[in-house]
Amino acid sequence: MKFVGQFPTYRPRRLRATPALRRLVSETLLNPSQFVLPLFVRSGRKLRNPITAMPGVFQLSPDEIVREATAAYAAGVPAILLFGIPDKKDAKASGAYATNGIVQQTVRLLKKELPELMIITDVCLCEYMEHGHCGIVHQAKGSAKIKNDPTLKLLAQTAASHAEAGADIIAPSDMMDGRVAAIRTQLDKEGFTEIPIMSYAAKFASAFYGPFREVAESTPAFGDRRSYQMDAGNAAEALREVALDIQEGADIVMVKPALAYLDILHRVKTEFGYPTAAYAVSAEHAMIKAAAAKGWIDERAVTLESLLAMRRAGADIIITYAAVDAAKWL
Ligand SMILES: [Zn+2]
């Protein structure tokens, strides 16, 4: 784009004179139809466990999930992203792919009570593993390794069990190599050829996930996730990760976290032109909430501006804990 205007014939302020004029020429719009609300389910009834570092976010029992999802849908949020917290964890994440696992049960219930709601299910093993890692752990000579290829089978099984329960979109977040292909193959084999995959394609090992681990109860018992999640400084590698996922069959690619990674979001959207999602993660939410509670910032204005920035950078879809508030504000 070549800029040819010149002052005083060209005056940018002309188009900023009134709210109507500003809206008319605004390049980026924020609409609730682009929002996805993450929800966390655990067994029980009438259960709403508040999360200290994430005001407004709860661990919910399935009946409460239905209530929360219904309210979100009524506010204009078309989709939820569902995470499960099982009663029991083990070394092979059995709860993740159990026919009657907490996510599978809840998806069936939601499909019955609120069939119009789009349900995206997070596919990972960390919440279901006793050690809290996203893959199978192999202990040898005092060191622990996360085994890639054996993990793929469990992830594929988990994805298929979600689809079988009625999930609309499958969202693998584990960052194992080859998981999208493994999941696509399994879904197709079981007749779910029409179920899209939204892959957490460029997921960085980030300190911004802190509060999430409290709600998902998925803090690793040892080590960290740096052997599978990406290094914060790597942009070219993020593009390779996205390319791989697209080749393996991802329909939507995600960048996570969002606000501190807008450059990645922009490059992913420009480079591939695929439907792109941004995940505004727990600490992004917590920081805004904490500063707003102190009266230091305007919660509404800062939230909407940060979501708008994600859209401007290239996000088609925004996963945010503020989905319902933002939808109401808009
Ligand atoms: Zn995980």
PDB file of N, CA and C in Angstrom, residues 179-235:
ATOM      1  N   ARG A 179       0.296 -35.199  16.564  1.00  0.00           N
ATOM      2  CA  ARG A 179      -1.011 -35.516  17.176  1.00  0.00           C
ATOM      3  C   ARG A 179      -2.187 -35.196  16.280  1.00  0.00           C
ATOM      4  N   VAL A 180      -2.049 -34.130  15.456  1.00  0.00           N
ATOM      5  CA  VAL A 180      -3.191 -33.769  14.608  1.00  0.00           C
ATOM      6  C   VAL A 180      -3.461 -34.889  13.596  1.00  0.00           C
ATOM      7  N   ALA A 181      -2.402 -35.417  13.002  1.00  0.00           N
ATOM      8  CA  ALA A 181      -2.569 -36.523  12.045  1.00  0.00           C
ATOM      9  C   ALA A 181      -3.170 -37.738  12.735  1.00  0.00           C
ATOM     10  N   ALA A 182      -2.671 -38.042  13.924  1.00  0.00           N
ATOM     11  CA  ALA A 182      -3.175 -39.214  14.651  1.00  0.00           C
ATOM     12  C   ALA A 182      -4.661 -39.039  14.971  1.00  0.00           C
ATOM     13  N   ILE A 183      -5.033 -37.854  15.375  1.00  0.00           N
ATOM     14  CA  ILE A 183      -6.436 -37.581  15.731  1.00  0.00           C
ATOM     15  C   ILE A 183      -7.323 -37.606  14.479  1.00  0.00           C
ATOM     16  N   ARG A 184      -6.840 -36.968  13.397  1.00  0.00           N
ATOM     17  CA  ARG A 184      -7.632 -36.945  12.154  1.00  0.00           C
ATOM     18  C   ARG A 184      -7.890 -38.377  11.676  1.00  0.00           C
ATOM     19  N   THR A 185      -6.843 -39.195  11.692  1.00  0.00           N
ATOM     20  CA  THR A 185      -6.959 -40.584  11.226  1.00  0.00           C
ATOM     21  C   THR A 185      -7.984 -41.342  12.052  1.00  0.00           C
ATOM     22  N   GLN A 186      -7.901 -41.177  13.380  1.00  0.00           N
ATOM     23  CA  GLN A 186      -8.820 -41.898  14.258  1.00  0.00           C
ATOM     24  C   GLN A 186     -10.264 -41.424  14.068  1.00  0.00           C
ATOM     25  N   LEU A 187     -10.443 -40.097  13.983  1.00  0.00           N
ATOM     26  CA  LEU A 187     -11.793 -39.550  13.785  1.00  0.00           C
ATOM     27  C   LEU A 187     -12.383 -40.094  12.478  1.00  0.00           C
ATOM     28  N   ASP A 188     -11.584 -40.072  11.425  1.00  0.00           N
ATOM     29  CA  ASP A 188     -12.077 -40.535  10.121  1.00  0.00           C
ATOM     30  C   ASP A 188     -12.425 -42.018  10.172  1.00  0.00           C
ATOM     31  N   LYS A 189     -11.543 -42.760  10.846  1.00  0.00           N
ATOM     32  CA  LYS A 189     -11.755 -44.212  10.943  1.00  0.00           C
ATOM     33  C   LYS A 189     -13.071 -44.533  11.648  1.00  0.00           C
ATOM     34  N   GLU A 190     -13.424 -43.687  12.626  1.00  0.00           N
ATOM     35  CA  GLU A 190     -14.658 -43.936  13.383  1.00  0.00           C
ATOM     36  C   GLU A 190     -15.870 -43.214  12.802  1.00  0.00           C
ATOM     37  N   GLY A 191     -15.700 -42.660  11.600  1.00  0.00           N
ATOM     38  CA  GLY A 191     -16.842 -42.059  10.909  1.00  0.00           C
ATOM     39  C   GLY A 191     -17.079 -40.593  11.211  1.00  0.00           C
ATOM     40  N   PHE A 192     -16.139 -39.935  11.901  1.00  0.00           N
ATOM     41  CA  PHE A 192     -16.321 -38.516  12.245  1.00  0.00           C
ATOM     42  C   PHE A 192     -15.556 -37.625  11.271  1.00  0.00           C
ATOM     43  N   THR A 193     -15.744 -37.878   9.985  1.00  0.00           N
ATOM     44  CA  THR A 193     -14.985 -37.126   8.974  1.00  0.00           C
ATOM     45  C   THR A 193     -15.360 -35.651   8.950  1.00  0.00           C
ATOM     46  N   GLU A 194     -16.541 -35.317   9.456  1.00  0.00           N
ATOM     47  CA  GLU A 194     -16.999 -33.920   9.389  1.00  0.00           C
ATOM     48  C   GLU A 194     -16.661 -33.118  10.644  1.00  0.00           C
ATOM     49  N   ILE A 195     -16.026 -33.741  11.620  1.00  0.00           N
ATOM     50  CA  ILE A 195     -15.694 -33.008  12.858  1.00  0.00           C
ATOM     51  C   ILE A 195     -14.359 -32.268  12.674  1.00  0.00           C
ATOM     52  N   PRO A 196     -14.390 -30.932  12.772  1.00  0.00           N
ATOM     53  CA  PRO A 196     -13.151 -30.160  12.581  1.00  0.00           C
ATOM     54  C   PRO A 196     -12.183 -30.275  13.766  1.00  0.00           C
ATOM     55  N   ILE A 197     -10.923 -30.021  13.444  1.00  0.00           N
ATOM     56  CA  ILE A 197      -9.884 -29.963  14.485  1.00  0.00           C
ATOM     57  C   ILE A 197      -9.380 -28.527  14.604  1.00  0.00           C
ATOM     58  N   MET A 198      -9.432 -27.997  15.831  1.00  0.00           N
ATOM     59  CA  MET A 198      -8.811 -26.706  16.117  1.00  0.00           C
ATOM     60  C   MET A 198      -7.565 -27.012  16.932  1.00  0.00           C
ATOM     61  N   SER A 199      -6.401 -26.917  16.280  1.00  0.00           N
ATOM     62  CA  SER A 199      -5.195 -27.312  17.018  1.00  0.00           C
ATOM     63  C   SER A 199      -4.564 -26.120  17.722  1.00  0.00           C
ATOM     64  N   TYR A 200      -4.115 -26.376  18.960  1.00  0.00           N
ATOM     65  CA  TYR A 200      -3.260 -25.402  19.641  1.00  0.00           C
ATOM     66  C   TYR A 200      -1.922 -25.554  18.909  1.00  0.00           C
ATOM     67  N   ALA A 201      -1.776 -24.821  17.791  1.00  0.00           N
ATOM     68  CA  ALA A 201      -0.643 -25.062  16.898  1.00  0.00           C
ATOM     69  C   ALA A 201       0.633 -24.430  17.426  1.00  0.00           C
ATOM     70  N   ALA A 202       0.545 -23.144  17.796  1.00  0.00           N
ATOM     71  CA  ALA A 202       1.702 -22.458  18.365  1.00  0.00           C
ATOM     72  C   ALA A 202       1.389 -22.173  19.824  1.00  0.00           C
ATOM     73  N   LYS A 203       1.717 -23.154  20.660  1.00  0.00           N
ATOM     74  CA  LYS A 203       1.467 -23.013  22.096  1.00  0.00           C
ATOM     75  C   LYS A 203       2.801 -22.872  22.805  1.00  0.00           C
ATOM     76  N   PHE A 204       2.975 -21.726  23.436  1.00  0.00           N
ATOM     77  CA  PHE A 204       4.254 -21.426  24.055  1.00  0.00           C
ATOM     78  C   PHE A 204       4.288 -21.835  25.521  1.00  0.00           C
ATOM     79  N   ALA A 205       5.458 -22.251  25.985  1.00  0.00           N
ATOM     80  CA  ALA A 205       5.663 -22.534  27.405  1.00  0.00           C
ATOM     81  C   ALA A 205       5.655 -21.172  28.085  1.00  0.00           C
ATOM     82  N   SER A 206       4.553 -20.839  28.754  1.00  0.00           N
ATOM     83  CA  SER A 206       4.352 -19.459  29.179  1.00  0.00           C
ATOM     84  C   SER A 206       4.046 -19.337  30.662  1.00  0.00           C
ATOM     85  N   ALA A 207       4.594 -18.277  31.248  1.00  0.00           N
ATOM     86  CA  ALA A 207       4.302 -17.977  32.655  1.00  0.00           C
ATOM     87  C   ALA A 207       2.886 -17.419  32.802  1.00  0.00           C
ATOM     88  N   PHE A 208       2.265 -17.079  31.678  1.00  0.00           N
ATOM     89  CA  PHE A 208       0.896 -16.549  31.707  1.00  0.00           C
ATOM     90  C   PHE A 208      -0.156 -17.634  31.972  1.00  0.00           C
ATOM     91  N   TYR A 209       0.279 -18.907  32.084  1.00  0.00           N
ATOM     92  CA  TYR A 209      -0.686 -19.985  32.358  1.00  0.00           C
ATOM     93  C   TYR A 209      -0.902 -20.216  33.851  1.00  0.00           C
ATOM     94  N   GLY A 210      -0.160 -19.491  34.700  1.00  0.00           N
ATOM     95  CA  GLY A 210      -0.198 -19.750  36.139  1.00  0.00           C
ATOM     96  C   GLY A 210      -1.568 -20.050  36.731  1.00  0.00           C
ATOM     97  N   PRO A 211      -2.507 -19.094  36.669  1.00  0.00           N
ATOM     98  CA  PRO A 211      -3.805 -19.309  37.317  1.00  0.00           C
ATOM     99  C   PRO A 211      -4.587 -20.489  36.735  1.00  0.00           C
ATOM    100  N   PHE A 212      -4.386 -20.801  35.449  1.00  0.00           N
ATOM    101  CA  PHE A 212      -5.095 -21.917  34.807  1.00  0.00           C
ATOM    102  C   PHE A 212      -4.828 -23.228  35.522  1.00  0.00           C
ATOM    103  N   ARG A 213      -3.579 -23.387  35.977  1.00  0.00           N
ATOM    104  CA  ARG A 213      -3.211 -24.672  36.593  1.00  0.00           C
ATOM    105  C   ARG A 213      -3.968 -24.911  37.886  1.00  0.00           C
ATOM    106  N   GLU A 214      -4.370 -23.811  38.529  1.00  0.00           N
ATOM    107  CA  GLU A 214      -5.185 -23.957  39.732  1.00  0.00           C
ATOM    108  C   GLU A 214      -6.570 -24.474  39.354  1.00  0.00           C
ATOM    109  N   VAL A 215      -7.149 -23.913  38.308  1.00  0.00           N
ATOM    110  CA  VAL A 215      -8.502 -24.322  37.952  1.00  0.00           C
ATOM    111  C   VAL A 215      -8.521 -25.711  37.308  1.00  0.00           C
ATOM    112  N   ALA A 216      -7.524 -26.023  36.487  1.00  0.00           N
ATOM    113  CA  ALA A 216      -7.515 -27.325  35.804  1.00  0.00           C
ATOM    114  C   ALA A 216      -6.812 -28.404  36.637  1.00  0.00           C
ATOM    115  N   GLU A 217      -6.218 -28.012  37.746  1.00  0.00           N
ATOM    116  CA  GLU A 217      -5.465 -28.935  38.607  1.00  0.00           C
ATOM    117  C   GLU A 217      -4.483 -29.751  37.783  1.00  0.00           C
ATOM    118  N   SER A 218      -3.675 -29.051  37.010  1.00  0.00           N
ATOM    119  CA  SER A 218      -2.788 -29.744  36.078  1.00  0.00           C
ATOM    120  C   SER A 218      -1.334 -29.304  36.196  1.00  0.00           C
ATOM    121  N   THR A 219      -0.946 -28.845  37.388  1.00  0.00           N
ATOM    122  CA  THR A 219       0.458 -28.480  37.578  1.00  0.00           C
ATOM    123  C   THR A 219       1.327 -29.728  37.524  1.00  0.00           C
ATOM    124  N   PRO A 220       2.388 -29.757  36.700  1.00  0.00           N
ATOM    125  CA  PRO A 220       3.235 -30.953  36.662  1.00  0.00           C
ATOM    126  C   PRO A 220       3.872 -31.217  38.033  1.00  0.00           C
ATOM    127  N   ALA A 221       3.890 -32.507  38.438  1.00  0.00           N
ATOM    128  CA  ALA A 221       4.450 -32.881  39.738  1.00  0.00           C
ATOM    129  C   ALA A 221       5.970 -32.726  39.749  1.00  0.00           C
ATOM    130  N   PHE A 222       6.593 -32.798  38.573  1.00  0.00           N
ATOM    131  CA  PHE A 222       8.037 -32.594  38.468  1.00  0.00           C
ATOM    132  C   PHE A 222       8.329 -31.965  37.111  1.00  0.00           C
ATOM    133  N   GLY A 223       9.462 -31.268  37.043  1.00  0.00           N
ATOM    134  CA  GLY A 223       9.876 -30.670  35.775  1.00  0.00           C
ATOM    135  C   GLY A 223       8.886 -29.630  35.272  1.00  0.00           C
ATOM    136  N   ASP A 224       8.990 -29.299  33.982  1.00  0.00           N
ATOM    137  CA  ASP A 224       8.066 -28.330  33.391  1.00  0.00           C
ATOM    138  C   ASP A 224       7.686 -28.825  31.995  1.00  0.00           C
ATOM    139  N   ARG A 225       7.030 -27.975  31.217  1.00  0.00           N
ATOM    140  CA  ARG A 225       6.531 -28.425  29.917  1.00  0.00           C
ATOM    141  C   ARG A 225       7.409 -27.946  28.758  1.00  0.00           C
ATOM    142  N   ARG A 226       8.636 -27.535  29.084  1.00  0.00           N
ATOM    143  CA  ARG A 226       9.469 -26.921  28.046  1.00  0.00           C
ATOM    144  C   ARG A 226       9.989 -27.905  27.000  1.00  0.00           C
ATOM    145  N   SER A 227       9.864 -29.209  27.270  1.00  0.00           N
ATOM    146  CA  SER A 227      10.314 -30.157  26.244  1.00  0.00           C
ATOM    147  C   SER A 227       9.227 -30.394  25.199  1.00  0.00           C
ATOM    148  N   TYR A 228       8.029 -29.873  25.434  1.00  0.00           N
ATOM    149  CA  TYR A 228       7.031 -29.989  24.362  1.00  0.00           C
ATOM    150  C   TYR A 228       6.367 -28.675  23.975  1.00  0.00           C
ATOM    151  N   GLN A 229       6.172 -27.750  24.921  1.00  0.00           N
ATOM    152  CA  GLN A 229       5.645 -26.447  24.515  1.00  0.00           C
ATOM    153  C   GLN A 229       6.792 -25.586  23.995  1.00  0.00           C
ATOM    154  N   MET A 230       6.451 -24.536  23.227  1.00  0.00           N
ATOM    155  CA  MET A 230       7.478 -23.780  22.521  1.00  0.00           C
ATOM    156  C   MET A 230       8.185 -22.732  23.369  1.00  0.00           C
ATOM    157  N   ASP A 231       9.407 -22.429  22.941  1.00  0.00           N
ATOM    158  CA  ASP A 231      10.194 -21.385  23.585  1.00  0.00           C
ATOM    159  C   ASP A 231       9.647 -20.011  23.184  1.00  0.00           C
ATOM    160  N   ALA A 232       9.515 -19.138  24.189  1.00  0.00           N
ATOM    161  CA  ALA A 232       8.852 -17.841  23.976  1.00  0.00           C
ATOM    162  C   ALA A 232       9.502 -16.979  22.885  1.00  0.00           C
ATOM    163  N   GLY A 233      10.763 -17.203  22.605  1.00  0.00           N
ATOM    164  CA  GLY A 233      11.436 -16.341  21.633  1.00  0.00           C
ATOM    165  C   GLY A 233      11.303 -16.782  20.186  1.00  0.00           C
ATOM    166  N   ASN A 234      10.670 -17.936  19.943  1.00  0.00           N
ATOM    167  CA  ASN A 234      10.730 -18.519  18.597  1.00  0.00           C
ATOM    168  C   ASN A 234       9.509 -18.257  17.718  1.00  0.00           C
ATOM    169  N   ALA A 235       9.691 -17.360  16.754  1.00  0.00           N
ATOM    170  CA  ALA A 235       8.594 -17.028  15.846  1.00  0.00           C
ATOM    171  C   ALA A 235       8.623 -17.905  14.586  1.00  0.00           C
TER     172      ALA A 235
END
